[in-house]
Amino acid sequence: MAKTQSNLRIGDAELWINNGVDAEFVIGHTKGGIEFSFERDFEDLTHDQGGETPVEMALKGNNLTFKAMVAEATTYNLNLAIPEGKFNDGSISESLGLGTDSGYLLRQNAVQMRLHPRNKAASDYTEDIYIWKAVSSESVELGYKIDEQRILEITFRALYDDQQPDGQRLGRVGPQAIS
């Protein structure tokens, strides 16, 4: 592939959520952006003749995360950050309970996520990044300060989905149908 200046990128993105109940929606405004991280964990395969020099590398697993700096610290967004909390949605207000019993399994709260660059048309999915089953498991901190805007940092982690084809068990970059 030839080098092309049109491949240079800058700009923020929207984080879309599909919770399986409501229509897909944007998590809200961000401040500080969204970070995508894909980690690979390998085991070096060696033998005595080659010493410590690897002759092959075996994939042990992957870790895919989105870290979103959410400027809208709403009760619903807190529920995305703390999915094991008891969320109550009324006609006038919302509440989120905090604390549950040990052994709680997060997969039941997994949501599908899509990162969409805002400089792309809404119908242009060429650079969108999907996570099939995302959960938040990181600590949640929310500052209440006179001199700083309240920002909710949420780190979403992908769970393995055996219903997806090999090679995209955690997610995908780009549209489903390609030409």
PDB file of C-alpha atoms in Angstrom:
ATOM      1  CA  MET A   1       0.000   0.000   0.000  1.00  0.00           C
ATOM      2  CA  ALA A   2       1.360   3.409  -0.945  1.00  0.00           C
ATOM      3  CA  LYS A   3       1.741   6.138   1.632  1.00  0.00           C
ATOM      4  CA  THR A   4      -1.193   8.555   1.560  1.00  0.00           C
ATOM      5  CA  GLN A   5      -1.518  11.776   3.526  1.00  0.00           C
ATOM      6  CA  SER A   6      -5.286  11.298   3.706  1.00  0.00           C
ATOM      7  CA  ASN A   7      -4.573   8.434   6.153  1.00  0.00           C
ATOM      8  CA  LEU A   8      -3.372  10.912   8.803  1.00  0.00           C
ATOM      9  CA  ARG A   9      -5.925  11.299  11.619  1.00  0.00           C
ATOM     10  CA  ILE A  10      -6.865  13.613  14.457  1.00  0.00           C
ATOM     11  CA  GLY A  11     -10.116  14.219  16.256  1.00  0.00           C
ATOM     12  CA  ASP A  12     -12.470  12.960  18.888  1.00  0.00           C
ATOM     13  CA  ALA A  13     -15.070  10.221  18.767  1.00  0.00           C
ATOM     14  CA  GLU A  14     -18.509   9.361  20.061  1.00  0.00           C
ATOM     15  CA  LEU A  15     -19.087   6.283  22.168  1.00  0.00           C
ATOM     16  CA  TRP A  16     -22.310   4.517  21.200  1.00  0.00           C
ATOM     17  CA  ILE A  17     -23.943   1.926  23.459  1.00  0.00           C
ATOM     18  CA  ASN A  18     -26.410  -0.835  22.682  1.00  0.00           C
ATOM     19  CA  ASN A  19     -27.730  -2.230  25.962  1.00  0.00           C
ATOM     20  CA  GLY A  20     -30.140  -4.665  24.317  1.00  0.00           C
ATOM     21  CA  VAL A  21     -33.161  -2.743  25.629  1.00  0.00           C
ATOM     22  CA  ASP A  22     -33.052   0.792  24.235  1.00  0.00           C
ATOM     23  CA  ALA A  23     -32.104   1.909  20.735  1.00  0.00           C
ATOM     24  CA  GLU A  24     -28.364   2.491  20.305  1.00  0.00           C
ATOM     25  CA  PHE A  25     -27.418   5.806  21.964  1.00  0.00           C
ATOM     26  CA  VAL A  26     -24.378   8.020  22.578  1.00  0.00           C
ATOM     27  CA  ILE A  27     -22.980   7.933  26.108  1.00  0.00           C
ATOM     28  CA  GLY A  28     -22.835  11.752  26.053  1.00  0.00           C
ATOM     29  CA  HIS A  29     -20.209  14.434  25.734  1.00  0.00           C
ATOM     30  CA  THR A  30     -16.624  13.559  26.552  1.00  0.00           C
ATOM     31  CA  LYS A  31     -13.851  15.796  27.844  1.00  0.00           C
ATOM     32  CA  GLY A  32     -10.393  14.398  27.357  1.00  0.00           C
ATOM     33  CA  GLY A  33     -11.490  11.944  24.699  1.00  0.00           C
ATOM     34  CA  ILE A  34     -11.664   8.176  24.456  1.00  0.00           C
ATOM     35  CA  GLU A  35      -8.690   5.833  24.440  1.00  0.00           C
ATOM     36  CA  PHE A  36      -8.651   2.456  22.679  1.00  0.00           C
ATOM     37  CA  SER A  37      -6.224  -0.200  23.888  1.00  0.00           C
ATOM     38  CA  PHE A  38      -5.647  -3.705  22.518  1.00  0.00           C
ATOM     39  CA  GLU A  39      -3.130  -5.800  24.444  1.00  0.00           C
ATOM     40  CA  ARG A  40      -1.789  -9.158  23.359  1.00  0.00           C
ATOM     41  CA  ASP A  41      -0.242 -11.698  25.731  1.00  0.00           C
ATOM     42  CA  PHE A  42       2.171 -14.260  24.256  1.00  0.00           C
ATOM     43  CA  GLU A  43       4.120 -17.199  25.616  1.00  0.00           C
ATOM     44  CA  ASP A  44       7.569 -17.701  24.093  1.00  0.00           C
ATOM     45  CA  LEU A  45       8.047 -21.284  22.904  1.00  0.00           C
ATOM     46  CA  THR A  46      11.675 -22.400  23.212  1.00  0.00           C
ATOM     47  CA  HIS A  47      13.812 -25.550  23.193  1.00  0.00           C
ATOM     48  CA  ASP A  48      17.168 -26.447  24.696  1.00  0.00           C
ATOM     49  CA  GLN A  49      19.092 -26.131  21.433  1.00  0.00           C
ATOM     50  CA  GLY A  50      17.970 -22.508  20.930  1.00  0.00           C
ATOM     51  CA  GLY A  51      18.242 -21.558  24.585  1.00  0.00           C
ATOM     52  CA  GLU A  52      15.998 -18.635  25.543  1.00  0.00           C
ATOM     53  CA  THR A  53      15.536 -17.529  21.930  1.00  0.00           C
ATOM     54  CA  PRO A  54      11.895 -18.040  20.945  1.00  0.00           C
ATOM     55  CA  VAL A  55      11.231 -20.334  17.996  1.00  0.00           C
ATOM     56  CA  GLU A  56       7.536 -19.521  18.091  1.00  0.00           C
ATOM     57  CA  MET A  57       5.135 -17.391  20.070  1.00  0.00           C
ATOM     58  CA  ALA A  58       1.764 -18.707  21.265  1.00  0.00           C
ATOM     59  CA  LEU A  59      -1.081 -16.289  21.933  1.00  0.00           C
ATOM     60  CA  LYS A  60      -2.338 -16.692  25.510  1.00  0.00           C
ATOM     61  CA  GLY A  61      -5.056 -14.035  25.369  1.00  0.00           C
ATOM     62  CA  ASN A  62      -6.120 -10.499  24.567  1.00  0.00           C
ATOM     63  CA  ASN A  63      -7.327  -7.501  26.531  1.00  0.00           C
ATOM     64  CA  LEU A  64      -9.378  -4.873  24.671  1.00  0.00           C
ATOM     65  CA  THR A  65     -10.462  -1.707  26.491  1.00  0.00           C
ATOM     66  CA  PHE A  66     -12.040   1.690  25.864  1.00  0.00           C
ATOM     67  CA  LYS A  67     -11.370   4.409  28.424  1.00  0.00           C
ATOM     68  CA  ALA A  68     -13.886   7.241  28.147  1.00  0.00           C
ATOM     69  CA  MET A  69     -13.621  10.567  29.940  1.00  0.00           C
ATOM     70  CA  VAL A  70     -17.351  11.310  30.220  1.00  0.00           C
ATOM     71  CA  ALA A  71     -18.334  14.949  30.817  1.00  0.00           C
ATOM     72  CA  GLU A  72     -21.940  14.007  31.599  1.00  0.00           C
ATOM     73  CA  ALA A  73     -21.767  12.431  35.048  1.00  0.00           C
ATOM     74  CA  THR A  74     -25.410  11.331  35.028  1.00  0.00           C
ATOM     75  CA  THR A  75     -26.900   8.574  37.139  1.00  0.00           C
ATOM     76  CA  TYR A  76     -27.271   6.414  34.016  1.00  0.00           C
ATOM     77  CA  ASN A  77     -23.596   6.895  33.109  1.00  0.00           C
ATOM     78  CA  LEU A  78     -22.651   6.048  36.693  1.00  0.00           C
ATOM     79  CA  ASN A  79     -24.660   2.854  36.221  1.00  0.00           C
ATOM     80  CA  LEU A  80     -22.534   2.052  33.145  1.00  0.00           C
ATOM     81  CA  ALA A  81     -19.432   2.578  35.315  1.00  0.00           C
ATOM     82  CA  ILE A  82     -20.869   0.557  38.230  1.00  0.00           C
ATOM     83  CA  PRO A  83     -23.080  -2.030  36.481  1.00  0.00           C
ATOM     84  CA  GLU A  84     -23.592  -4.156  39.594  1.00  0.00           C
ATOM     85  CA  GLY A  85     -25.383  -1.251  41.303  1.00  0.00           C
ATOM     86  CA  LYS A  86     -29.180  -1.373  41.527  1.00  0.00           C
ATOM     87  CA  PHE A  87     -30.411   1.165  38.940  1.00  0.00           C
ATOM     88  CA  ASN A  88     -33.920   2.563  39.293  1.00  0.00           C
ATOM     89  CA  ASP A  89     -35.382   4.610  36.456  1.00  0.00           C
ATOM     90  CA  GLY A  90     -38.575   6.457  37.312  1.00  0.00           C
ATOM     91  CA  SER A  91     -40.671   8.895  35.325  1.00  0.00           C
ATOM     92  CA  ILE A  92     -39.170  11.872  37.207  1.00  0.00           C
ATOM     93  CA  SER A  93     -35.785  10.759  38.532  1.00  0.00           C
ATOM     94  CA  GLU A  94     -33.189   7.988  38.623  1.00  0.00           C
ATOM     95  CA  SER A  95     -31.211   6.404  41.429  1.00  0.00           C
ATOM     96  CA  LEU A  96     -28.285   4.011  41.665  1.00  0.00           C
ATOM     97  CA  GLY A  97     -27.628   1.752  44.607  1.00  0.00           C
ATOM     98  CA  LEU A  98     -24.018   1.028  45.518  1.00  0.00           C
ATOM     99  CA  GLY A  99     -22.642  -2.274  46.829  1.00  0.00           C
ATOM    100  CA  THR A 100     -23.629  -5.884  46.147  1.00  0.00           C
ATOM    101  CA  ASP A 101     -22.676  -9.364  47.312  1.00  0.00           C
ATOM    102  CA  SER A 102     -19.374 -10.947  46.314  1.00  0.00           C
ATOM    103  CA  GLY A 103     -19.517 -13.413  43.453  1.00  0.00           C
ATOM    104  CA  TYR A 104     -21.612 -11.107  41.244  1.00  0.00           C
ATOM    105  CA  LEU A 105     -20.991 -11.866  37.550  1.00  0.00           C
ATOM    106  CA  LEU A 106     -20.640  -8.805  35.291  1.00  0.00           C
ATOM    107  CA  ARG A 107     -21.396 -10.544  31.971  1.00  0.00           C
ATOM    108  CA  GLN A 108     -25.125 -10.113  32.611  1.00  0.00           C
ATOM    109  CA  ASN A 109     -24.567  -6.333  32.388  1.00  0.00           C
ATOM    110  CA  ALA A 110     -22.432  -6.410  29.221  1.00  0.00           C
ATOM    111  CA  VAL A 111     -23.286  -3.870  26.530  1.00  0.00           C
ATOM    112  CA  GLN A 112     -22.251  -3.626  22.901  1.00  0.00           C
ATOM    113  CA  MET A 113     -20.129  -0.539  22.241  1.00  0.00           C
ATOM    114  CA  ARG A 114     -19.143   1.336  19.112  1.00  0.00           C
ATOM    115  CA  LEU A 115     -16.532   4.059  18.900  1.00  0.00           C
ATOM    116  CA  HIS A 116     -17.358   6.369  15.971  1.00  0.00           C
ATOM    117  CA  PRO A 117     -14.972   9.173  14.866  1.00  0.00           C
ATOM    118  CA  ARG A 118     -17.000  12.410  14.815  1.00  0.00           C
ATOM    119  CA  ASN A 119     -15.319  13.605  11.616  1.00  0.00           C
ATOM    120  CA  LYS A 120     -17.005  10.726   9.755  1.00  0.00           C
ATOM    121  CA  ALA A 121     -20.600  10.824   8.516  1.00  0.00           C
ATOM    122  CA  ALA A 122     -23.079   8.997  10.744  1.00  0.00           C
ATOM    123  CA  SER A 123     -23.488   6.341   8.030  1.00  0.00           C
ATOM    124  CA  ASP A 124     -19.719   5.905   7.474  1.00  0.00           C
ATOM    125  CA  TYR A 125     -18.574   2.980   9.652  1.00  0.00           C
ATOM    126  CA  THR A 126     -15.152   2.533   7.981  1.00  0.00           C
ATOM    127  CA  GLU A 127     -13.211   3.508  11.128  1.00  0.00           C
ATOM    128  CA  ASP A 128     -15.713   2.454  13.784  1.00  0.00           C
ATOM    129  CA  ILE A 129     -14.453   0.103  16.489  1.00  0.00           C
ATOM    130  CA  TYR A 130     -16.901  -2.369  18.043  1.00  0.00           C
ATOM    131  CA  ILE A 131     -16.807  -4.316  21.283  1.00  0.00           C
ATOM    132  CA  TRP A 132     -19.436  -7.061  21.386  1.00  0.00           C
ATOM    133  CA  LYS A 133     -19.612  -7.491  25.167  1.00  0.00           C
ATOM    134  CA  ALA A 134     -18.182  -4.636  27.238  1.00  0.00           C
ATOM    135  CA  VAL A 135     -18.252  -4.246  31.019  1.00  0.00           C
ATOM    136  CA  SER A 136     -16.784  -1.733  33.433  1.00  0.00           C
ATOM    137  CA  SER A 137     -14.695  -3.219  36.213  1.00  0.00           C
ATOM    138  CA  GLU A 138     -12.305  -0.402  37.163  1.00  0.00           C
ATOM    139  CA  SER A 139     -12.559   1.842  40.210  1.00  0.00           C
ATOM    140  CA  VAL A 140     -14.779   4.900  39.847  1.00  0.00           C
ATOM    141  CA  GLU A 141     -13.696   8.307  41.075  1.00  0.00           C
ATOM    142  CA  LEU A 142     -15.801  11.430  40.760  1.00  0.00           C
ATOM    143  CA  GLY A 143     -14.445  14.755  41.973  1.00  0.00           C
ATOM    144  CA  TYR A 144     -16.699  17.347  43.540  1.00  0.00           C
ATOM    145  CA  LYS A 145     -14.494  20.450  43.393  1.00  0.00           C
ATOM    146  CA  ILE A 146     -15.094  24.156  43.048  1.00  0.00           C
ATOM    147  CA  ASP A 147     -12.339  24.660  40.478  1.00  0.00           C
ATOM    148  CA  GLU A 148     -12.652  21.563  38.245  1.00  0.00           C
ATOM    149  CA  GLN A 149     -15.302  20.170  35.971  1.00  0.00           C
ATOM    150  CA  ARG A 150     -16.777  16.873  37.109  1.00  0.00           C
ATOM    151  CA  ILE A 151     -15.510  14.131  34.774  1.00  0.00           C
ATOM    152  CA  LEU A 152     -16.463  10.457  35.029  1.00  0.00           C
ATOM    153  CA  GLU A 153     -13.686   8.164  33.817  1.00  0.00           C
ATOM    154  CA  ILE A 154     -15.077   4.797  32.702  1.00  0.00           C
ATOM    155  CA  THR A 155     -12.899   1.950  31.450  1.00  0.00           C
ATOM    156  CA  PHE A 156     -14.830  -0.668  29.512  1.00  0.00           C
ATOM    157  CA  ARG A 157     -13.262  -4.089  29.005  1.00  0.00           C
ATOM    158  CA  ALA A 158     -14.234  -6.614  26.333  1.00  0.00           C
ATOM    159  CA  LEU A 159     -15.380 -10.086  27.321  1.00  0.00           C
ATOM    160  CA  TYR A 160     -14.775 -13.095  25.065  1.00  0.00           C
ATOM    161  CA  ASP A 161     -17.796 -13.835  22.845  1.00  0.00           C
ATOM    162  CA  ASP A 162     -17.828 -17.357  21.404  1.00  0.00           C
ATOM    163  CA  GLN A 163     -20.863 -16.453  19.260  1.00  0.00           C
ATOM    164  CA  GLN A 164     -18.580 -14.323  17.064  1.00  0.00           C
ATOM    165  CA  PRO A 165     -16.251 -15.827  14.422  1.00  0.00           C
ATOM    166  CA  ASP A 166     -12.628 -16.600  15.219  1.00  0.00           C
ATOM    167  CA  GLY A 167     -10.520 -13.510  14.697  1.00  0.00           C
ATOM    168  CA  GLN A 168     -13.194 -11.169  16.061  1.00  0.00           C
ATOM    169  CA  ARG A 169     -14.225 -12.734  19.390  1.00  0.00           C
ATOM    170  CA  LEU A 170     -13.815  -9.386  21.196  1.00  0.00           C
ATOM    171  CA  GLY A 171     -14.780  -6.904  18.507  1.00  0.00           C
ATOM    172  CA  ARG A 172     -14.100  -5.530  15.043  1.00  0.00           C
ATOM    173  CA  VAL A 173     -12.769  -2.430  13.298  1.00  0.00           C
ATOM    174  CA  GLY A 174     -14.800  -1.246  10.320  1.00  0.00           C
ATOM    175  CA  PRO A 175     -18.182  -2.158   8.855  1.00  0.00           C
ATOM    176  CA  GLN A 176     -19.588  -5.667   8.741  1.00  0.00           C
ATOM    177  CA  ALA A 177     -20.206  -5.628   4.985  1.00  0.00           C
ATOM    178  CA  ILE A 178     -17.141  -4.710   2.929  1.00  0.00           C
ATOM    179  CA  SER A 179     -16.761  -4.420  -0.812  1.00  0.00           C
TER     180      SER A 179
END
